[in-house]
mmCIF file of C-alpha atoms in Angstrom:
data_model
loop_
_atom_site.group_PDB
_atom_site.id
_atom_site.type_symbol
_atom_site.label_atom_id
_atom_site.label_comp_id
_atom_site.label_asym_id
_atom_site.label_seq_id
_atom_site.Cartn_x
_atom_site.Cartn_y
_atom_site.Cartn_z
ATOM 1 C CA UNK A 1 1.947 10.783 5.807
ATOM 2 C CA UNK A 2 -0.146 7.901 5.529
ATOM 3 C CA UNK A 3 1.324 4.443 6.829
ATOM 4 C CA UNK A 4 0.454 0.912 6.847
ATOM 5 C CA UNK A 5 1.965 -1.789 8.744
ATOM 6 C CA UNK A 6 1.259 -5.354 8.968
ATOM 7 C CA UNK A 7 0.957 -7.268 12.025
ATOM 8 C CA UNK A 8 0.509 -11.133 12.859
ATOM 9 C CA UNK A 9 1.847 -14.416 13.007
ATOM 10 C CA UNK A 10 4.957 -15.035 10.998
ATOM 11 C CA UNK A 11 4.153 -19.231 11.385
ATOM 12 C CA UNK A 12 0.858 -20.929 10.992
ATOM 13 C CA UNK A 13 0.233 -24.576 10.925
ATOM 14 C CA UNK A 14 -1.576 -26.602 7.950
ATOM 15 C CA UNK A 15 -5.068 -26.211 8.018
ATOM 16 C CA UNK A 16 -5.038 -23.507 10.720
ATOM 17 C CA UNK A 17 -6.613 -20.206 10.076
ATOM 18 C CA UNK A 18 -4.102 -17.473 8.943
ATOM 19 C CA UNK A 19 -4.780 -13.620 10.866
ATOM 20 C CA UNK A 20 -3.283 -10.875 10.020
ATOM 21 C CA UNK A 21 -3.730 -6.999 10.970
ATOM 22 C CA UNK A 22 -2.655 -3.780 9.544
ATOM 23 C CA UNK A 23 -2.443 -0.991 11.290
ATOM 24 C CA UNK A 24 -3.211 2.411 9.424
ATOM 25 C CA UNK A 25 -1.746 5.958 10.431
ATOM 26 C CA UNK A 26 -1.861 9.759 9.360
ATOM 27 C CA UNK A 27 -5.078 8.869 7.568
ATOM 28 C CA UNK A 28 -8.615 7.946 7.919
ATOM 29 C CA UNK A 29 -9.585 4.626 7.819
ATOM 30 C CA UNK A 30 -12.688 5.333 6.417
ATOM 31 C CA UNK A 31 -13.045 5.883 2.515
ATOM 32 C CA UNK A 32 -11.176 4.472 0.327
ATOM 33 C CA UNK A 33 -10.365 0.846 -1.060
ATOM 34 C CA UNK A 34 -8.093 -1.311 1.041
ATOM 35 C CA UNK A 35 -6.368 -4.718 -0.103
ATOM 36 C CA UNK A 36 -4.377 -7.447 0.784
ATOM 37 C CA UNK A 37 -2.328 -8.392 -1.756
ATOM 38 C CA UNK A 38 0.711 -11.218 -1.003
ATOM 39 C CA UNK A 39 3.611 -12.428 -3.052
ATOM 40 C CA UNK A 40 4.529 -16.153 -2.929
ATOM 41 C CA UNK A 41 8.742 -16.466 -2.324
ATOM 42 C CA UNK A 42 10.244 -15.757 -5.891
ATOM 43 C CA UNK A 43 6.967 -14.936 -7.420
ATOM 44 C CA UNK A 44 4.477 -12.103 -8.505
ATOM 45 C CA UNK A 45 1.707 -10.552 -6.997
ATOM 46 C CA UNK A 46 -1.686 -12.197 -5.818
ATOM 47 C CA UNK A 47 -4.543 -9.691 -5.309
ATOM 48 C CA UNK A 48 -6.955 -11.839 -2.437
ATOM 49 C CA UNK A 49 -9.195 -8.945 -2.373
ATOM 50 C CA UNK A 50 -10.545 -5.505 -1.081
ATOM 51 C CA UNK A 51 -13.111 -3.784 1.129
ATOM 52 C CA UNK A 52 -14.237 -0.473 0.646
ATOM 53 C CA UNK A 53 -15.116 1.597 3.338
ATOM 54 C CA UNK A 54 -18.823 1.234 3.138
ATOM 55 C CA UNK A 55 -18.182 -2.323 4.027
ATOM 56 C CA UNK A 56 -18.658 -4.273 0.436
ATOM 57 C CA UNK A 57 -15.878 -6.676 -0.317
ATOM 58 C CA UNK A 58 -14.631 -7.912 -3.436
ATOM 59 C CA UNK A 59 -11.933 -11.336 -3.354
ATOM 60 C CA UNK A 60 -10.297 -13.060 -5.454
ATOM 61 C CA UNK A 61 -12.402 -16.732 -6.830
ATOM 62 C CA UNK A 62 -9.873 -18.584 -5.779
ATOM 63 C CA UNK A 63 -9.896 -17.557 -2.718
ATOM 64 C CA UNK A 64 -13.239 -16.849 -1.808
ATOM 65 C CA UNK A 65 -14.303 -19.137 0.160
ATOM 66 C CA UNK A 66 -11.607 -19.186 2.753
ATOM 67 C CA UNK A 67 -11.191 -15.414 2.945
ATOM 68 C CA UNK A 68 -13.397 -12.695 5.451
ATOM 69 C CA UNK A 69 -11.530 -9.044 5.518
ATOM 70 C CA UNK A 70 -12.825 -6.506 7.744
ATOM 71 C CA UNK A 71 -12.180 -2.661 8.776
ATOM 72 C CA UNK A 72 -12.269 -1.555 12.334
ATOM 73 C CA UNK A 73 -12.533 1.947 12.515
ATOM 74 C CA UNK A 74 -12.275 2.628 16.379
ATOM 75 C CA UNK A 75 -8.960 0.802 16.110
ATOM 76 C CA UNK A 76 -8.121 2.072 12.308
ATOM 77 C CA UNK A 77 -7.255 -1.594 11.399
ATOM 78 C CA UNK A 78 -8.073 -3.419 8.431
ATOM 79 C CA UNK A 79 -8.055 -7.396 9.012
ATOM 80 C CA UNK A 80 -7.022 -10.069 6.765
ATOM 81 C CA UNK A 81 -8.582 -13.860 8.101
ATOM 82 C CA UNK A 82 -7.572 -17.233 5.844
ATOM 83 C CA UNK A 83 -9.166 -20.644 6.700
ATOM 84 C CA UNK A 84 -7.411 -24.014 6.263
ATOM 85 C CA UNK A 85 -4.328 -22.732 5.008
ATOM 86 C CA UNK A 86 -1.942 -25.136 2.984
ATOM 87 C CA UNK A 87 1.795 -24.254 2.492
ATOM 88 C CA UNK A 88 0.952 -22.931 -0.670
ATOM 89 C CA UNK A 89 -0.409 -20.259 1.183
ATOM 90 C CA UNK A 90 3.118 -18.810 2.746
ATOM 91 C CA UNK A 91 3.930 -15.334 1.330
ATOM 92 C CA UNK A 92 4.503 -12.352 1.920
ATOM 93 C CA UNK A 93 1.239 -10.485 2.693
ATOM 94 C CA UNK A 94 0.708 -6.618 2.197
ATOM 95 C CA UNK A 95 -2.154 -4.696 2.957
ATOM 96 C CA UNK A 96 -2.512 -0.997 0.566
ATOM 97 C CA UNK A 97 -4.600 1.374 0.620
ATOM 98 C CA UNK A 98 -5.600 3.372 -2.742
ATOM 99 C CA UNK A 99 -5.700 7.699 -3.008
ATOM 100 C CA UNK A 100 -8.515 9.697 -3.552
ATOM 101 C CA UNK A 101 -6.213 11.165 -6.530
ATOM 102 C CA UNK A 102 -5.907 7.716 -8.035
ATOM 103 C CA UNK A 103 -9.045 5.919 -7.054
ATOM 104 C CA UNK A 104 -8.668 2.275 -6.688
ATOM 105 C CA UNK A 105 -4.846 2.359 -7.731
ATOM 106 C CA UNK A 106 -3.170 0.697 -4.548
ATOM 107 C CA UNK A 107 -0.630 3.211 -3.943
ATOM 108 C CA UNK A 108 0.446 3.305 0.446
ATOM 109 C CA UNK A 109 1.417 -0.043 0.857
ATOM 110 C CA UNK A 110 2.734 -2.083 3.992
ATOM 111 C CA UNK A 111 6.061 -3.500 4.256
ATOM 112 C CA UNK A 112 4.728 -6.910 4.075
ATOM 113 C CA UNK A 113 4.667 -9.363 6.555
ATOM 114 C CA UNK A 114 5.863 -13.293 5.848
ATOM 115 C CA UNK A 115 3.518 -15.676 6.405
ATOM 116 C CA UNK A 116 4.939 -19.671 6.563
ATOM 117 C CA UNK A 117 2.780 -22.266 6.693
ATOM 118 C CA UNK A 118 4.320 -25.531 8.247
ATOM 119 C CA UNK A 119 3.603 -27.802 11.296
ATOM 120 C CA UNK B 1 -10.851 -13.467 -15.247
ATOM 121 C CA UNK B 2 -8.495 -10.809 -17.074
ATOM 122 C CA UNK B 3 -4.976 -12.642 -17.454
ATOM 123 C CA UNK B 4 -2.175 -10.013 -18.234
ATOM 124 C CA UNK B 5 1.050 -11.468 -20.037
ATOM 125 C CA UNK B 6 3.653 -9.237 -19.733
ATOM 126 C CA UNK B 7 6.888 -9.128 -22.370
ATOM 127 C CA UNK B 8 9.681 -9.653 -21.953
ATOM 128 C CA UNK B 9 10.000 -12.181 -18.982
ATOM 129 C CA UNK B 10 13.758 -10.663 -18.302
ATOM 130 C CA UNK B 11 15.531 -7.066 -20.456
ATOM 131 C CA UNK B 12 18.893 -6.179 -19.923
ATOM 132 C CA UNK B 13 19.860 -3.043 -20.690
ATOM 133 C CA UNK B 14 22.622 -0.342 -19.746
ATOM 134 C CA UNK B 15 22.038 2.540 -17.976
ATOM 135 C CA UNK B 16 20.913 5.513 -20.606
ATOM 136 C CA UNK B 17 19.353 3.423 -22.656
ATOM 137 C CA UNK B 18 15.316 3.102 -23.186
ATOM 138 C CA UNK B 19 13.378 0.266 -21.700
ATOM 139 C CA UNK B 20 9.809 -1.019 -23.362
ATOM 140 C CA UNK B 21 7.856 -3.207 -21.418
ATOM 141 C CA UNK B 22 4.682 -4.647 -22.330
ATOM 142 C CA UNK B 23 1.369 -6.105 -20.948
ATOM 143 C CA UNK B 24 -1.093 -7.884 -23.028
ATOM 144 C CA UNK B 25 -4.632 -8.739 -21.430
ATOM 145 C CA UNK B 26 -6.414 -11.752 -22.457
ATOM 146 C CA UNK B 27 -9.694 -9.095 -23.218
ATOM 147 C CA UNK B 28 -10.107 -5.447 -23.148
ATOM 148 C CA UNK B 29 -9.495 -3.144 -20.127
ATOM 149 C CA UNK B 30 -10.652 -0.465 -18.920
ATOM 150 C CA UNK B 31 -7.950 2.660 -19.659
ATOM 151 C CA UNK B 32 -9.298 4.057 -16.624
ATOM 152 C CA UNK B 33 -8.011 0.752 -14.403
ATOM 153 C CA UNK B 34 -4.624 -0.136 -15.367
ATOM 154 C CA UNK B 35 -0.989 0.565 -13.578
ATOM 155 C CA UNK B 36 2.252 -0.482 -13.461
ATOM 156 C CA UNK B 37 4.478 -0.803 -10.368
ATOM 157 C CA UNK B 38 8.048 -1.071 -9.616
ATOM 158 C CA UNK B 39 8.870 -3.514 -6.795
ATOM 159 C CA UNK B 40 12.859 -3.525 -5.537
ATOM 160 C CA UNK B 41 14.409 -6.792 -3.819
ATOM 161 C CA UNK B 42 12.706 -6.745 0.059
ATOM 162 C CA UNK B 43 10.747 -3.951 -0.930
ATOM 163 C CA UNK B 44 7.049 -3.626 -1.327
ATOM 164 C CA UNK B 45 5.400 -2.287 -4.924
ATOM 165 C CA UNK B 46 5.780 1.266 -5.914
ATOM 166 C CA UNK B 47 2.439 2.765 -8.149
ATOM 167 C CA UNK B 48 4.298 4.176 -11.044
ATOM 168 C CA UNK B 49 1.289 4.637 -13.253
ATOM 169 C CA UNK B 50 -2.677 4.480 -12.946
ATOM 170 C CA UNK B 51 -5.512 4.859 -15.607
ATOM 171 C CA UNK B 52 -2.391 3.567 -18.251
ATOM 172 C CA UNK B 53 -0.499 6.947 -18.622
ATOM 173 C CA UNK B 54 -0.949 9.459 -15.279
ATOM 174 C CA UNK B 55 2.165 9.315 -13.219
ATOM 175 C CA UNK B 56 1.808 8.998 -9.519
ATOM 176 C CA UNK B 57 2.831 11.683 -7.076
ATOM 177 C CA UNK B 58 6.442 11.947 -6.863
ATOM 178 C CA UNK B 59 7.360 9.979 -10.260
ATOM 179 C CA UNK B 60 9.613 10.820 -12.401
ATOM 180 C CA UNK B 61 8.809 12.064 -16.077
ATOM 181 C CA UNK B 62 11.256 9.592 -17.698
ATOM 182 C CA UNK B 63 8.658 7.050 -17.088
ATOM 183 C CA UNK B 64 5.281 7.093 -19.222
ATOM 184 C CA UNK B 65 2.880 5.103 -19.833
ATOM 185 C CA UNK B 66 0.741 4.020 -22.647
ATOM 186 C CA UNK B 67 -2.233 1.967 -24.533
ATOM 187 C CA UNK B 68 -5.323 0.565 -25.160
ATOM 188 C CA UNK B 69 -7.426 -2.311 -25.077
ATOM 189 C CA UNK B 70 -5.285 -5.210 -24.754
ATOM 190 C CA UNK B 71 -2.164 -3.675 -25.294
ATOM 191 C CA UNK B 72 -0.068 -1.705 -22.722
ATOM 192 C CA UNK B 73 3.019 -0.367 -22.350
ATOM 193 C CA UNK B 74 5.343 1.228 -19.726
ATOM 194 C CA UNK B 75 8.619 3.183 -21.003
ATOM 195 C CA UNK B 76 11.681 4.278 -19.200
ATOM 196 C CA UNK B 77 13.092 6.660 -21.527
ATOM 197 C CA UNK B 78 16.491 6.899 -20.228
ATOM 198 C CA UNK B 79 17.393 4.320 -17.574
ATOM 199 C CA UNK B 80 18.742 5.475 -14.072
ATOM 200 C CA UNK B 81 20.998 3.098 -11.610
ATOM 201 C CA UNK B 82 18.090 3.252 -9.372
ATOM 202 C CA UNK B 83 15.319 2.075 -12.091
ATOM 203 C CA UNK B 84 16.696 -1.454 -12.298
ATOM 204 C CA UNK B 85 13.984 -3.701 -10.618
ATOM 205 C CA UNK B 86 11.213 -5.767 -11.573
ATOM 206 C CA UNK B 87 8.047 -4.366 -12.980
ATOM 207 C CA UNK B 88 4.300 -5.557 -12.947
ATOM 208 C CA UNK B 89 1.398 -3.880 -14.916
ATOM 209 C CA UNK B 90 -2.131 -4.508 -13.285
ATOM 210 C CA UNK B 91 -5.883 -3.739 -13.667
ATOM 211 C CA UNK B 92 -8.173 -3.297 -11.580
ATOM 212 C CA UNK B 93 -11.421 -2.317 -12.722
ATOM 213 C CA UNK B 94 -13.436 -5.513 -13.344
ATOM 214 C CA UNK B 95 -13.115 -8.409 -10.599
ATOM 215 C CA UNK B 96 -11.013 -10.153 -9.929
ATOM 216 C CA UNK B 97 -8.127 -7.845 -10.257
ATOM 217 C CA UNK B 98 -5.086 -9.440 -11.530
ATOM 218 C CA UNK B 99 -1.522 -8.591 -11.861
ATOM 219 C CA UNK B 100 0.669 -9.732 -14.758
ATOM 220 C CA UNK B 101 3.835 -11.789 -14.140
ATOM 221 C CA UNK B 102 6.945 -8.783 -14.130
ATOM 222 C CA UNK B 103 9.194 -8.068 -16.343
ATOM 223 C CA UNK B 104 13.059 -7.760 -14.617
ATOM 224 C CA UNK B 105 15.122 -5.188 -15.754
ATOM 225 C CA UNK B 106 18.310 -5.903 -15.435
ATOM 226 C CA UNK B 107 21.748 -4.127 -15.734
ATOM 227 C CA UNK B 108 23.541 -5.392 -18.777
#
């Protein structure tokens, strides 16, 4: 059964860089597309971005230029890193993994992990 | 960037009765690269559907899925207690991937 979990910080200052891990089980870490994907309190969904296992990443515009995700396969972690965060940055973050029976479609997600950003 | 608008913002229905939810994209999508999730209070998203109309593992047949182009839509033919929840449709075939804004379904 395969089983993310999110891992990190649950406060971050303004303007701070925000880290977070997830930590994969009962599956490989290699193939397949992995995301972070958080949820602002109250609101919807906010895809930041994905990596796919050969190492090409995809994020989100608005995001771009403050985001880096990477995939440690000796550790099976996938890594989430955001630059000069603001508090419209807290959320909830998950990281998800798709299935090779639904390519793409994130389907094993975290639990989420809340992020706040405040001094 | 693909901006889904889904419809209604809030349904409230009884349990038994049939649920329509829809997602409209700002320009045509891929068939092949759009789902819909249910997400529960303190819960993360559940896939539901994928490529607009194949259930995931484990899903019940009471929901389907349906569409094309710029039009989606997710049924619940017969709602169950457990069904109530918001809803999101999403694509994710061209970047960036998006997700529309939910749809609440909500006991009447």
């Amino acid at each position: 059964q395969v089983q993310l979990h999110e891992s990190g910080p649950g406060l971050v200052k303004p303007s701070e860089t925000l880290s977070l891990t997830c930590t994969v089980s009962g599956g490989s870490i290699s193939s397949y597309f992995w995301s972070w994907i958080r949820q602002s309190p109250g609101k919807g969904l906010e895809w930041i971005g994905h990596l796919y296992y050969t190492g090409n990443t995809d994020y989100n515009p608005s995001l771009r230029s403050r985001v880096t995700m990477s995939l440690d396969t000796s550790k099976t972690q996938f890594s989430l890193r955001l630059t000069s965060v603001t508090a419209a940055d807290t959320a909830v973050y998950y990281c998800a993994r798709d299935d090779s029976r639904f390519p793409r479609a994130a389907t094993y997600w975290g639990q989420g992990a809340l992020v706040t950003i405040s001094s | 960037e693909i901006v889904l608008t889904q419809s209604p913002g809030t349904l409230s229905l009884s349990p038994g009765e049939r649920a329509t939810l829809s997602c409209r994209a700002s320009q045509s999508v891929s068939s092949s690269y759009l789902a819909w999730y249910q997400q529960k209070p303190g819960q993360a998203p559940r896939l539901l559907i994928y490529g607009t109309s194949s259930r995931a593992t484990g899903i019940p047949d009471r929901f389907s899925g349906s569409g094309s182009g710029t039009d989606f839509t997710l049924t619940i033919s017969r709602l169950e207690p457990e069904d109530f929840a918001v809803y999101y449709c999403h694509h994710y075939g061209t970047s960036p991937w998006t997700f529309g804004q939910g749809t609440k379904v909500e006991i009447k």
